Amino acid sequence: MIKFNLFVLPFSLGLIYIVTSIVMHYYRWIKALPAVDKVKLSAGIRTPSKVLASLKEIFLEGLIHRKLWKRNPLLGYMHMSFAFGWFLLIVMGNLESRVYHGAYINAPYYPIFLKFFIHDRLVLFFEIFTVPAFFRFIMDFLLLFVLSGLVLAWIKRKQSKWFGMKQTTMHNFFDRVALSCLWLIFPMRLLAESYTAGYFHGGGGFLTQNLGNLLVMITPGPAELIAYFFWWTYSLVLGLFFIMMPYSRYMHIPSELLLIVFRHCGIQPRKWGSSFSDLEVRSCSRCGVCIDACQLNFAAGINTIQAVYLIRSQREQYIPENIAQTCMLCGRCQEACPVGIKIDSLRLIKRREIGSGQVSDFSYLTNPHPGFADVVYFAGCMSQLTPSIPIAMEGIFKEAGINYLFIDRNGSICCGRPLMLAGKDKQANELIEFNKTLIRQTRAKLLVTSCPICYKVFREEYNLPIRIQHHSQYLLELVKDGKIALQSQHRRVVYHDPCDLGRGGNIYQAPRELLGKISDLEPVEKDRTNALCCGGSLALMGTSMRTKDEVTLDALESLLAGDPDILVTACPLCKKTFSKLSKTEVRDIAELVYDAIPSRKTRIAGTVKDPEVVIS
Amino acid sequence: MDNTVIVIGGGISGLTAAGMLAQQGLDVTLLEKENETGGHLARWDRLFPDRKKASEVLDFAMEGLNKVKIVTGVAITGISRQDHEFTVSTNLRDSGYGMQDAGYQSPVPSPQSPVPSTQSPVPSPQSQYTASALLVATGFDLFEARKKEEYGYGIYNNVITSADLEEQFKSGRKVLTSEGKTPGRIGFIHCVGSRDEKVGNLYCSKICCVTGVKQAIELKEMFPESEVFNFYMDLRMFDRHFEELYYEAQQKWGVSFIRGRLSECSENPDGSIILKTEDTLTGKPLKMTVDLLVLLSGFVPSGGTRGISKMLGLQEGTDGFINSADQHSQNNLSGIEGVFLAGAIKGPISVSESVADARAAAAQIACYLSSFKVTND
Amino acid sequence: MIDFGYTLTRDRQLDYDRGDFRYLKLVKSLEPSMDLCIGCGSCTATCSAAGFTNFNIRRLHTVIRRGDPESIKAELKKCMFCGKCQLVCPRGVNLRNLILAMNRAIEILG
């Protein structure tokens, strides 16, 4: 039996190239891992549970594309038909090839081009129940499955909206060549197999045989030669695709597989970058989901700085400064990313490169003893511009009979996160150390803050031996412990998730539970992980106030669509930002809680006072 | 086409214009959303720079109104136009009030007016008025000082606005702190809600500077022993005798002026207010405790202005106030035929300027209507 | 003043004619909103660092504007970057980025 023809060479060369390339890449990524991560990796791949979890995720995300399904079924189907369909074609093709050949090992090209070599005719009726017929049916079915995805991909180019995507990524040269090859592979296979089946009157399944018969009938010229031409083209586009792959976005496929394993072994991104981050960069499929998720894009029309472009410029070894700096680090794209790339940490790595050159001088900070208390209250810098929040908190502390200390009443020392957002971690650490000493001296067992920005850095960078709570958690606890009793005011409210509290701190439930007790909480369209940023983010550098206002206005429009009485948030910066442009009252959750204490002895913060009382 | 005019808004501009128009023999209806006319002026005590009583200025304006049909307590629900005739539909805002009889003595109901005012001084809940010309004088609202949360209005009891203070002066009572004490030190904060990107108002409200100086003097008169400070960014003494008032405040009354904008304030346990600013002239941050803090609230387009503007399709500027056809030579024309503008609808303006502007508008309307008569005859 | 080519004492006034405007040019290109300042001082008033030390962001940006950047180099290091200044600026100057830009200017120009 003949098992070779010259046309298989382009494919085979391409395959050798890509396999070598992937092995080398894998080797380099693993070798470049920091020692700690290497230990994690080698321990991880020996733990069956972690291996199983990795395989499960590889199957669900790499082949089925579960996250994309959730986002949009058409988009999910399109990706699944390509990935899972192609995967099954390879698996079934291999099995099929064994039917005709006893050998367990075939040249890799053999199953791929099987129909060139095998084309017996199934004559007798009962033969449709035989194994070869079964495979012919399956293989045609799978080919049709992949082709259906291809049709969708074509449509997506023109009608991305149907796929839940408003904007798609702008591709570069290699991407375009690889994409063209990818699109040609399966039509070429279809034509090659069909012509062959048509010419030999056999060998095809329901699709290729019937199409082949038709094609041979209607096209003039030697069918055998036409078939041979398509086999060559099929092999050429496959080979070219493989050769282009390391230079195009399609490298994300093998990269993501390793990334999933890395993650399941517990490897995390590092502050100054590591091989893990390089792997993340290569795992980006440039699908462009992050572009649609980005408020700077859809609210302010800035569409050149999104994660996909940050990652692409990182791959090209040069990140323009404005791409690194123009970002609110709100984390929406990170939530939407089907590959789960930690985009914010990638951006911060670049910011650290930019910001590390400068030094700070905080020698002026002196450290008078703050006093002792059970609970330390850190309102945060921004709360000084929203005095209703600390006033409400102090009122609640007093109502609940808590021994507290308002540690930054007379001006605060910044928590350090704003410096970190600007890539100045070393300088931030000085402030962190200073504040840590201050907090430790109080001997408190609990640190409560009103500012989600502070909350995030307290938890992630401070390593304090005490509990840390945002006030929404703390107030809920006070209610549950019976320290304060609340009475609902029955105002119609909507809740805005602050980025650093929600996506950044994973606190979604506590404020909602609290609001459920004191008001009529109404749903908003985009909430929790999909919540919008208020636009006031301290992470956004070098952008005009106008841009920020555009983001704020857009968020307000979405939040206030149901015309609530009050827009409630849990962050002084969100409150300040929204208040500037909102026609609806904006309040912090702490103020509402304070208002809802019926037995309150102290006066209500932020309520309209009677001028007659003021000046008598 | 006839000689009927509807004036929307019964503040000083609307009243002055209505009086002028009526005296020229035009048939004038004045619609006011509040239950009484007089607008902001009715709540103020004395006017800068000569500290004339606001009530005297208002009384003067009211004198010319005996021929004007004044309808108060009505909200305008719609304005339509057919050829040269406008129809204004209204709704009663509050059932307790209706037409205010300001000496209105026309026994013959004008055919254009569907309101049989002599029979029933209270219009039905829904009414319609027609006229050949509209004068929109819907004025301004004071900036809601609570929006500057860091300034503590509505939070700290001893933070009040210039309008609160003016009402206090008008009541004749002594101005005391919320604890009932004489304020030993008083701070005035200029540019609250004006020249402030953070509240979306980039414009200058123009009259707060001199108001601050006037009120500082009045407090010094009341409490010669107290210290009074004005915190300002620029002092814009733009009109005649204003600079002299500033001079007088320094020379005769010892009012102090510190060049720096308030960033935020907090409250002491005793109710006094700590304010934070920079003394920009020494280049140092400055902290000061005051017993009473007065915020000089600026102008914003009134709710009425915004509503009418939408109904008529008036030209709104980026500041939300209404643009006239030309700021120099056609400042009372709206750009829509038959619709005229007067007063603070076009931006911050003083009382004296409002009076002058209202008279100019009245003259414009009279010309407009008479020229129509000529062409129609 | 007659220029003899040497001088015994340093001029104490801001010499606008011999000012060093390289910093201004660079900072302005990095943060154009710096032009909007009207010197109200609210940034300095609210500043977290100014509560503890002699750090005056309004003055720093004014001296750059006047071509006298020498005096700011030590002072600029005191900023905690908390962003309060930006939240009170009545002219919408992007202050945090302005400070970052001033830092960059010092880094680049020395």
PDB file of C-alpha atoms in Angstrom, chain A residues 179 181 323 357 373 477:
ATOM      1  CA  LEU A 179      -5.706  33.703   9.885  1.00  0.00           C
ATOM      2  CA  CYS A 181      -4.267  29.931   6.317  1.00  0.00           C
ATOM      3  CA  ILE A 323      -0.685  52.313  27.148  1.00  0.00           C
ATOM      4  CA  GLY A 357      13.592  55.598  38.927  1.00  0.00           C
ATOM      5  CA  ALA A 373      -8.261  50.971  71.463  1.00  0.00           C
ATOM      6  CA  GLU A 477     -21.271  42.267  61.757  1.00  0.00           C
TER       7      GLU A 477
END
